[in-house]
mmCIF file of N, CA and C in Angstrom:
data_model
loop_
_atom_site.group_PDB
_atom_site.id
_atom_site.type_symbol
_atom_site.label_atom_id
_atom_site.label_comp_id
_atom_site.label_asym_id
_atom_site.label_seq_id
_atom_site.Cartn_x
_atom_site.Cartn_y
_atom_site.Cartn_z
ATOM 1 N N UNK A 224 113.637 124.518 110.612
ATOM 2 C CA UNK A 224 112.758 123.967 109.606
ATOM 3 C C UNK A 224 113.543 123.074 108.657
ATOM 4 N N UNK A 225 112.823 121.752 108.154
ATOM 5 C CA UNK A 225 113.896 121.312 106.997
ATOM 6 C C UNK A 225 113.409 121.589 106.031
ATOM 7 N N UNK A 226 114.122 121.693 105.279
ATOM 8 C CA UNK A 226 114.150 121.782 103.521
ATOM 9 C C UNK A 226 113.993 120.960 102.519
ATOM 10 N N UNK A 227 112.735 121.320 101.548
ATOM 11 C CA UNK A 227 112.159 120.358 101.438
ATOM 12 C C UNK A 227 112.263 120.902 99.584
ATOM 13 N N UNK A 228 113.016 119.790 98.124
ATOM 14 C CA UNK A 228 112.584 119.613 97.190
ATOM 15 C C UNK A 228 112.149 118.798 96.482
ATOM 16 N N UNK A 229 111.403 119.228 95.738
ATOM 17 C CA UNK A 229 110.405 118.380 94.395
ATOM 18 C C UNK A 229 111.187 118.167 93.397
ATOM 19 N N UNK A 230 110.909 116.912 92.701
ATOM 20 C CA UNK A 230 111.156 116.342 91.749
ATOM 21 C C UNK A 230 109.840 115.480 90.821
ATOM 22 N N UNK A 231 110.551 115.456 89.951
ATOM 23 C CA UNK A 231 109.441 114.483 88.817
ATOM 24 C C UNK A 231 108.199 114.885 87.822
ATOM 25 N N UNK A 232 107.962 116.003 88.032
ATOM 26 C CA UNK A 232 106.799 116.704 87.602
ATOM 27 C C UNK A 232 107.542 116.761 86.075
ATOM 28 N N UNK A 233 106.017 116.669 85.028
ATOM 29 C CA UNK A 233 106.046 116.806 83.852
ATOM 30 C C UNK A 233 105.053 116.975 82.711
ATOM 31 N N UNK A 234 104.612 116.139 81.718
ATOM 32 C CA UNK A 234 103.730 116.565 81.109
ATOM 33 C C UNK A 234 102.768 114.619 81.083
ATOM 34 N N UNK A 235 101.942 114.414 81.313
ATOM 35 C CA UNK A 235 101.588 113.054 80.746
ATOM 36 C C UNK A 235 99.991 113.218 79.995
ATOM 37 N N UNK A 236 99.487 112.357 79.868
ATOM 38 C CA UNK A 236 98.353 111.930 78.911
ATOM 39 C C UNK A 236 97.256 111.436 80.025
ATOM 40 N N UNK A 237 96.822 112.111 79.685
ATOM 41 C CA UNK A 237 95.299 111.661 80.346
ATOM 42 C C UNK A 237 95.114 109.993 80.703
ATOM 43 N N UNK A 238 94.977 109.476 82.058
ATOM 44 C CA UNK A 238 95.219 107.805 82.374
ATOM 45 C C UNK A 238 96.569 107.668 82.510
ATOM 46 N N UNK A 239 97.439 108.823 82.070
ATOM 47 C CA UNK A 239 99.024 108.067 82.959
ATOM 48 C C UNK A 239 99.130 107.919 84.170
ATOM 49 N N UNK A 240 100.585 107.945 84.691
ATOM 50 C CA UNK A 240 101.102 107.628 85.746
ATOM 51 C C UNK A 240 102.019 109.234 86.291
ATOM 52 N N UNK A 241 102.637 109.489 87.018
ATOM 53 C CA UNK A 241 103.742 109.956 87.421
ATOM 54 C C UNK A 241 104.133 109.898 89.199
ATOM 55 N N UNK A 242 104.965 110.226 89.293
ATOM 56 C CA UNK A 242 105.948 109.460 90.691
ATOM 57 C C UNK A 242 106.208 111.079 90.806
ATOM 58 N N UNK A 243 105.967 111.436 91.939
ATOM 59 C CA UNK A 243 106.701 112.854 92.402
ATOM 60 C C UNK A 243 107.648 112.074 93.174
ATOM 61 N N UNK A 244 108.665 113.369 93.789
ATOM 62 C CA UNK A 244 109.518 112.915 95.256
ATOM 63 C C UNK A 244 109.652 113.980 95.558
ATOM 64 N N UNK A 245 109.775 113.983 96.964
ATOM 65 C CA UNK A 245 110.019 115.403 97.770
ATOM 66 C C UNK A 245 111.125 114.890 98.845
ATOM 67 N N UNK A 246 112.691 115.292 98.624
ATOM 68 C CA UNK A 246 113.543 115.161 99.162
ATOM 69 C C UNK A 246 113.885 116.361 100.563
ATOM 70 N N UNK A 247 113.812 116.011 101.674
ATOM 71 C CA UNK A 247 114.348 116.647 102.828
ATOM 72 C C UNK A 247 115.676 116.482 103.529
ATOM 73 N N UNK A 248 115.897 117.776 104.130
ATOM 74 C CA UNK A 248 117.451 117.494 104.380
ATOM 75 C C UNK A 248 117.120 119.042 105.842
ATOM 76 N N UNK A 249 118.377 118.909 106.563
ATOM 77 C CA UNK A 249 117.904 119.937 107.375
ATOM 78 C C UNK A 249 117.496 119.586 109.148
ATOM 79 N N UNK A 250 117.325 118.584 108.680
ATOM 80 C CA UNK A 250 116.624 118.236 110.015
ATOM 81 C C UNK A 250 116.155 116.287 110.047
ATOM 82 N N UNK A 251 115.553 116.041 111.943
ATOM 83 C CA UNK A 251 115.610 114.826 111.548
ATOM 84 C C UNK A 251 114.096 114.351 111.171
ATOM 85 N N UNK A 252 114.140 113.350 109.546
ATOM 86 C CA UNK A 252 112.932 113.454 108.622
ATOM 87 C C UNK A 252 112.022 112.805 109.998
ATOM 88 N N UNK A 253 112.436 112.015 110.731
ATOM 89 C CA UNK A 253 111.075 111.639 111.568
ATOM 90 C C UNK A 253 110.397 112.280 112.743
ATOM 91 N N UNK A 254 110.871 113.392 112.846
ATOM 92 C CA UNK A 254 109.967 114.664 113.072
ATOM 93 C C UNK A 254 109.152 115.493 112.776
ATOM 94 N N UNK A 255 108.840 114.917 111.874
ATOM 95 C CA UNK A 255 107.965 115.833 111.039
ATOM 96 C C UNK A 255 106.812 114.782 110.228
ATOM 97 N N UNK A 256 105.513 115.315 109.991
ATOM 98 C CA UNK A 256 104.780 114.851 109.082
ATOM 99 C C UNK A 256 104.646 115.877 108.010
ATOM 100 N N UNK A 257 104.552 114.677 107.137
ATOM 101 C CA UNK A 257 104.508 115.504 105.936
ATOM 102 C C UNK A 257 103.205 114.958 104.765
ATOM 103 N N UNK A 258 103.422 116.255 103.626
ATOM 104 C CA UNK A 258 102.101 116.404 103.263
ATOM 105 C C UNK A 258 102.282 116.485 101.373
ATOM 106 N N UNK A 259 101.383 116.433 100.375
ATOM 107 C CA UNK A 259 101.502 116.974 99.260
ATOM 108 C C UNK A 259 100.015 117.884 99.461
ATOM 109 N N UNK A 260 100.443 119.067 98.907
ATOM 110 C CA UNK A 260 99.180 119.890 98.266
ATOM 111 C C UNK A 260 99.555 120.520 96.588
ATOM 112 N N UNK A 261 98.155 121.250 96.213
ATOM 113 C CA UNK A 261 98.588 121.822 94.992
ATOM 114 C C UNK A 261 97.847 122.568 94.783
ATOM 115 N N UNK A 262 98.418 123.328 93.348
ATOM 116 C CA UNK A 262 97.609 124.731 93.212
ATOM 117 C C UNK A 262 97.336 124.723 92.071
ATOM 118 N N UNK A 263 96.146 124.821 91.334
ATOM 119 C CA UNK A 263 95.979 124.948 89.722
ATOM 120 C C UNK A 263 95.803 126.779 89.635
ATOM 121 N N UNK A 264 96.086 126.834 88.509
ATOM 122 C CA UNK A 264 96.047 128.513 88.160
ATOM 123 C C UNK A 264 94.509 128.967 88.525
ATOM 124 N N UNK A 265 94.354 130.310 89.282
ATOM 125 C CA UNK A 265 93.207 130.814 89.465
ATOM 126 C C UNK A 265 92.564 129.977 90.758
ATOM 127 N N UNK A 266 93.121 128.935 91.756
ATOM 128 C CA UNK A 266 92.412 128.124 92.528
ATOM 129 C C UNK A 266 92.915 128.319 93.833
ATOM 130 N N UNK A 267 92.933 128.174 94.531
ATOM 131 C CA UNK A 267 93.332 127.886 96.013
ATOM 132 C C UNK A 267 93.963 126.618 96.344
ATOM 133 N N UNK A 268 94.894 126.186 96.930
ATOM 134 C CA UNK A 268 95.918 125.492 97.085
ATOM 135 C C UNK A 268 95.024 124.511 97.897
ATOM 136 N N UNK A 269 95.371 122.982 97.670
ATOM 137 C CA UNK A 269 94.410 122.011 97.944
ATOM 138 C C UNK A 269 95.144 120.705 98.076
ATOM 139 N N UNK A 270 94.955 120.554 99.867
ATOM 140 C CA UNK A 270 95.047 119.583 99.881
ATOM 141 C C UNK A 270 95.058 118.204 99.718
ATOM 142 N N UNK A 271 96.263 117.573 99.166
ATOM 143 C CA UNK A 271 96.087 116.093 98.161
ATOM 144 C C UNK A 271 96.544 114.902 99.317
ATOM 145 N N UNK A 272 97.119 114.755 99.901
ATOM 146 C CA UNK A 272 97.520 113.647 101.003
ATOM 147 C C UNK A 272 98.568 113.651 101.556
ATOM 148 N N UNK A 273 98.528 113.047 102.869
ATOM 149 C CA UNK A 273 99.838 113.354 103.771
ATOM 150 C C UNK A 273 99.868 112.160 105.033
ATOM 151 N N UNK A 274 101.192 111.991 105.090
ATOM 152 C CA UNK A 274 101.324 110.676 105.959
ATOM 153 C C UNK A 274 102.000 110.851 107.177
ATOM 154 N N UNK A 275 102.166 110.281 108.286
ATOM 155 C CA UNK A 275 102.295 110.349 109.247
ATOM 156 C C UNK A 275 103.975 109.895 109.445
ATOM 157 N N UNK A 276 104.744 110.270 110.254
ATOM 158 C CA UNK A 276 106.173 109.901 110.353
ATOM 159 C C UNK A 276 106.695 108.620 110.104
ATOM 160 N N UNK A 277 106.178 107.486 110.718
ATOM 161 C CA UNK A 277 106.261 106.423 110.670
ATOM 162 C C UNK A 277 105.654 105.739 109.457
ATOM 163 N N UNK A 278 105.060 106.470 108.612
ATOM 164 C CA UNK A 278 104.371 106.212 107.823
ATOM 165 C C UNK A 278 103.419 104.887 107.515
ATOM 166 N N UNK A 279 102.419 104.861 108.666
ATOM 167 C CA UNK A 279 101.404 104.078 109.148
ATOM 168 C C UNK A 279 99.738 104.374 108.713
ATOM 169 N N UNK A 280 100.302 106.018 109.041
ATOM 170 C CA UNK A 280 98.543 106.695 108.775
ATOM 171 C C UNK A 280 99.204 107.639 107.642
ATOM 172 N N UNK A 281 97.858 107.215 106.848
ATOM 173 C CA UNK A 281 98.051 108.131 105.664
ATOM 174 C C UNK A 281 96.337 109.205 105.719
ATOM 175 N N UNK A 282 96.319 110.145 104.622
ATOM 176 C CA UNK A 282 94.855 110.612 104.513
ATOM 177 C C UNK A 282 95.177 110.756 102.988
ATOM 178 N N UNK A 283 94.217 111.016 102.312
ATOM 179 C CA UNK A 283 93.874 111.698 101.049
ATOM 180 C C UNK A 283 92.524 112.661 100.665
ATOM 181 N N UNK A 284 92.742 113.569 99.843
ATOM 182 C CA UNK A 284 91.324 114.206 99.568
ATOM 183 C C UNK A 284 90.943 113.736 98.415
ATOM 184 N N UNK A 285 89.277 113.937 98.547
ATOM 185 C CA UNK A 285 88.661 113.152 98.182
ATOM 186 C C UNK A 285 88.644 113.041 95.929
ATOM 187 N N UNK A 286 89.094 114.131 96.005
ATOM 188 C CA UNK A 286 89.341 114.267 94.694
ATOM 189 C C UNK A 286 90.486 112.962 93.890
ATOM 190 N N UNK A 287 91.524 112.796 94.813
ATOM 191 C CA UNK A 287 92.374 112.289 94.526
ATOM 192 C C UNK A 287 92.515 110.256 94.807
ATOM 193 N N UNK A 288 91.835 109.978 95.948
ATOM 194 C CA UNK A 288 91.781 108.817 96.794
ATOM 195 C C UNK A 288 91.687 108.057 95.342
ATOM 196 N N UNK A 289 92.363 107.058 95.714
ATOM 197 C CA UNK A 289 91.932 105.726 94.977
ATOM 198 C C UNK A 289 92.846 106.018 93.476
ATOM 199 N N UNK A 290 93.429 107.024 93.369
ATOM 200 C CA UNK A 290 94.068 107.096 92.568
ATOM 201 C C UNK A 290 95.469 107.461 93.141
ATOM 202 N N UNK A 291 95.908 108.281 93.692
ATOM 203 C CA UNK A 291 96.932 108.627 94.231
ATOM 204 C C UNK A 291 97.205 108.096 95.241
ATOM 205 N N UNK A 292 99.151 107.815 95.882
ATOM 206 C CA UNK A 292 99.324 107.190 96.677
ATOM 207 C C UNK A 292 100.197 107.607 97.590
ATOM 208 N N UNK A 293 100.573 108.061 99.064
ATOM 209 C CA UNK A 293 101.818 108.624 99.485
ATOM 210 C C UNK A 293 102.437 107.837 100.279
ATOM 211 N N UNK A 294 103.656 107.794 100.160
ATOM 212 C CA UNK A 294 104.548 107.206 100.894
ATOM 213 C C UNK A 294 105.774 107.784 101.431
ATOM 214 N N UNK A 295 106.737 107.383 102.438
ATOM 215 C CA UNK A 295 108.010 107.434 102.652
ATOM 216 C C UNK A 295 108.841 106.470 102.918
ATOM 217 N N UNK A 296 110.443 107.270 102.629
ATOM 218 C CA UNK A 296 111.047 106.482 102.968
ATOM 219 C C UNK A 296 111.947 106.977 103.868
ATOM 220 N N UNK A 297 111.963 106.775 104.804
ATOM 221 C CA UNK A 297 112.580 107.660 106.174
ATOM 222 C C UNK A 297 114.297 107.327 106.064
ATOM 223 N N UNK A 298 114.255 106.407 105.280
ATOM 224 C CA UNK A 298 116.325 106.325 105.740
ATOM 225 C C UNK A 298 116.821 107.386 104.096
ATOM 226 N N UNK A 299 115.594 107.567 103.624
ATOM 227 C CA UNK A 299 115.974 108.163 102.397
ATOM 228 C C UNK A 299 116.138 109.864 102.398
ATOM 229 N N UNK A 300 115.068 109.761 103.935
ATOM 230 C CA UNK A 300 114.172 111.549 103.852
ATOM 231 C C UNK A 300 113.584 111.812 102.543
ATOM 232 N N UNK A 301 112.698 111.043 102.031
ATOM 233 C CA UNK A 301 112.296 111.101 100.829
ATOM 234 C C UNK A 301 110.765 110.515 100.837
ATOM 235 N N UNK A 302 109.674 111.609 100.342
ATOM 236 C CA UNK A 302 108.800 111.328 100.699
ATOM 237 C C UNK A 302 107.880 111.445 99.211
ATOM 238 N N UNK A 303 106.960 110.094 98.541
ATOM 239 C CA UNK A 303 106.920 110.404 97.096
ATOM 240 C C UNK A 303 105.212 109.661 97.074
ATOM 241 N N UNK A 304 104.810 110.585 95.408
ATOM 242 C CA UNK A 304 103.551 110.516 95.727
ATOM 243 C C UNK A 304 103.110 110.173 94.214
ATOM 244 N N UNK A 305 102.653 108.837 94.365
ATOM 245 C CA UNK A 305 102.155 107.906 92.774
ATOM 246 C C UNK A 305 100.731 108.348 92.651
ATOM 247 N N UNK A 306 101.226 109.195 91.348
ATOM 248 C CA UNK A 306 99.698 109.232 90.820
ATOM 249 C C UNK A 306 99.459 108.787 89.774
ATOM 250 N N UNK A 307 98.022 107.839 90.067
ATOM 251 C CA UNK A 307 97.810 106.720 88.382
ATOM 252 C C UNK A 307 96.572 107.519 87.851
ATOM 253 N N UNK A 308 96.168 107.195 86.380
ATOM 254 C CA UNK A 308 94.763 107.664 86.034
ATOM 255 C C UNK A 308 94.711 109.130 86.774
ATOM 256 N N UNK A 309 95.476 109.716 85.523
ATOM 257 C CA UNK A 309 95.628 111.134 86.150
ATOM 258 C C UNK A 309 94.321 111.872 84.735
ATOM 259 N N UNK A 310 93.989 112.701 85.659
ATOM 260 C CA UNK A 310 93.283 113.346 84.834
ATOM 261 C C UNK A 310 93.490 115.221 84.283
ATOM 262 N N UNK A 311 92.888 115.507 83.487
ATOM 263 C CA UNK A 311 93.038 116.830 83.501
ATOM 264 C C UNK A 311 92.807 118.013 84.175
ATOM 265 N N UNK A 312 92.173 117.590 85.086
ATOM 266 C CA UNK A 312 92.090 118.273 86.283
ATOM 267 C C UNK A 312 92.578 118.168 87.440
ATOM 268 N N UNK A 313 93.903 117.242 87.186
ATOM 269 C CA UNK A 313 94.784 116.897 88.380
ATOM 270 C C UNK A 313 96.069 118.695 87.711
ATOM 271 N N UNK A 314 95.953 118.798 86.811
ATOM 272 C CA UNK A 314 97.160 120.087 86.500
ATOM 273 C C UNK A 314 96.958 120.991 87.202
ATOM 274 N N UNK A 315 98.561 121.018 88.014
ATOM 275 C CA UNK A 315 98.646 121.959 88.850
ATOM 276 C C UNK A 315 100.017 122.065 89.319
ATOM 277 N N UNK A 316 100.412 123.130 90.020
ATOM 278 C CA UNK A 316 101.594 122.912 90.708
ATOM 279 C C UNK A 316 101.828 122.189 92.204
ATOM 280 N N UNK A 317 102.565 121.366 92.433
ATOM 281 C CA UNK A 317 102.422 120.213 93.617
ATOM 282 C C UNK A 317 103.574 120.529 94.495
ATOM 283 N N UNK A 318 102.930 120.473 95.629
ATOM 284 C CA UNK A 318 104.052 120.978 96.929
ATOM 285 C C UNK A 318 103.939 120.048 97.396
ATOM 286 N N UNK A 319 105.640 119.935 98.017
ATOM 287 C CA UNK A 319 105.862 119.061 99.449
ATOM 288 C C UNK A 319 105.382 119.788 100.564
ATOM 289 N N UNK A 320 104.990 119.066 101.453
ATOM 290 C CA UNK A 320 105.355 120.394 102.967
ATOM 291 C C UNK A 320 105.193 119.577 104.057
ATOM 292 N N UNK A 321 105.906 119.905 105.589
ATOM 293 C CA UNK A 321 105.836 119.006 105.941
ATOM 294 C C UNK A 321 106.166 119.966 107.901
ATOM 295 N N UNK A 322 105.410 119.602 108.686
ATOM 296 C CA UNK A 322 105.419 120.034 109.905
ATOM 297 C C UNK A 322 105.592 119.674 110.966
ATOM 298 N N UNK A 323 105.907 119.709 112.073
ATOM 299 C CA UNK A 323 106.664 119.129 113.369
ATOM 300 C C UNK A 323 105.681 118.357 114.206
ATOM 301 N N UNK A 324 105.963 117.313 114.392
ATOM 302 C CA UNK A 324 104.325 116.593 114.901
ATOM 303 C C UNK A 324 103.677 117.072 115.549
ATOM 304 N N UNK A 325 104.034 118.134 116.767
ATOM 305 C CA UNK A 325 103.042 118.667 117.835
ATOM 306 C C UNK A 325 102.776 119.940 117.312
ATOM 307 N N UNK A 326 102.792 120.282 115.923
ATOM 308 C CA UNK A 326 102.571 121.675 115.400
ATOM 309 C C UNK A 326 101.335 121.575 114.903
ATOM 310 N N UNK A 327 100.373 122.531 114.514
ATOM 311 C CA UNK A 327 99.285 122.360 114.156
ATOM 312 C C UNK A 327 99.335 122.930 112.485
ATOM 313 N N UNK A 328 100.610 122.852 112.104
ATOM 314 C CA UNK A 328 100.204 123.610 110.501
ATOM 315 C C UNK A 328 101.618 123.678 110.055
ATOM 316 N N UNK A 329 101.506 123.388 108.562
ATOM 317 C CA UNK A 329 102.390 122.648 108.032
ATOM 318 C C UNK A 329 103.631 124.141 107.456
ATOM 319 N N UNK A 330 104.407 124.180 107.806
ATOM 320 C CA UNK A 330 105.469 125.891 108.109
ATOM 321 C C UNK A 330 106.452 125.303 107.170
ATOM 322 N N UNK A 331 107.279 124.395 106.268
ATOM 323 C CA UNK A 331 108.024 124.018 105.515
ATOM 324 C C UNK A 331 107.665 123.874 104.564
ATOM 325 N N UNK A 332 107.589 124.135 103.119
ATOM 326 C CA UNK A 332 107.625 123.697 101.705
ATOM 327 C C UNK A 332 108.386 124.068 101.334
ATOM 328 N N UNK A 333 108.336 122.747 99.651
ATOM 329 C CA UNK A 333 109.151 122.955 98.858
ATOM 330 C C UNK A 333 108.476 124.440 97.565
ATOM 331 N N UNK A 334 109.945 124.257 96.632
ATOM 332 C CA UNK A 334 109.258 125.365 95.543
ATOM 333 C C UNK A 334 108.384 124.995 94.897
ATOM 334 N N UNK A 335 107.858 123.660 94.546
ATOM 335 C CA UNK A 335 106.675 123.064 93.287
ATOM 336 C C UNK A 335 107.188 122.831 92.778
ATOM 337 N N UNK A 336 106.427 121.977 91.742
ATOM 338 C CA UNK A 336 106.832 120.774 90.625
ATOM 339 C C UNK A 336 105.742 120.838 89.969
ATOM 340 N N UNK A 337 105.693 121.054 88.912
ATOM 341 C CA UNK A 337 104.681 121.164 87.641
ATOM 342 C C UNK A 337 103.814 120.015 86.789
ATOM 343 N N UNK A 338 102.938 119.573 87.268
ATOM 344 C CA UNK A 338 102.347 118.436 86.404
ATOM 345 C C UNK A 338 101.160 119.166 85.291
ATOM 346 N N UNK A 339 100.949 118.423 84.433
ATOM 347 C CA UNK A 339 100.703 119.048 83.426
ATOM 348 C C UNK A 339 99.971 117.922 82.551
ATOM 349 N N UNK A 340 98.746 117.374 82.691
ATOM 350 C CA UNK A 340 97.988 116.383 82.593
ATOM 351 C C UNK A 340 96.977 116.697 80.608
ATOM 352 N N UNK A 341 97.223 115.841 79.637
ATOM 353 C CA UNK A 341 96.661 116.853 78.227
ATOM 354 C C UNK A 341 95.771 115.931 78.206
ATOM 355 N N UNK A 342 94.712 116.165 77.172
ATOM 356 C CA UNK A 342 93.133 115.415 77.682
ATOM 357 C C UNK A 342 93.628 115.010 75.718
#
């Protein structure tokens, strides 16, 4: 499995910005697709978007689309996720995770990264 940490998480203002990154190491990054999800207190962990190795195909849920953005950078193993016009109901804790292409479910995350969105 590779190993996967978060960075960037913090506190912003309602309509900011913030840049996660989820750095991998462990293995080779273009084996794997990878993903962000998150968890607000009391909720069930929820899928936010995830891109494909080559990073060609992306998805997002629907909560998030049009605001949030994922990308990689494969010579970096670094996989990072712009979120603009954040709202207060984006607060939560945000995982990397990321799974072997012919796998059906994503078996690697990181520990979380804390965003923290004030109205």
């Amino acid at each position: 499995q590779v190993q996967l940490v978060e960075s960037g998480g913090g506190l912003v203002q309602a309509g900011g910005s913030l840049r996660l990154s989820c750095a991998a190491s462990g293995g080779p990054f273009t084996n794997y697709r990878t993903a962000w999800f998150r968890q607000a207190p009391g909720k069930e962990r929820e899928f936010v978007a995830s891109i494909s190795w080559r990073g060609g195909t992306t998805y997002s849920g629907d909560s998030v689309e049009g605001r949030f953005t994922i990308s990689r950078d494969n010579a970096r193993n670094t996989v990072y996720l712009q979120m603009n016009n954040l709202k207060p109901e984006d607060t939560a804790v945000y995982y990397c995770a990321a799974r072997l292409l012919m796998a059906s479910a994503y078996d690697s995350w990181g520990q979380g990264t804390q965003v923290t969105v004030s109205s």
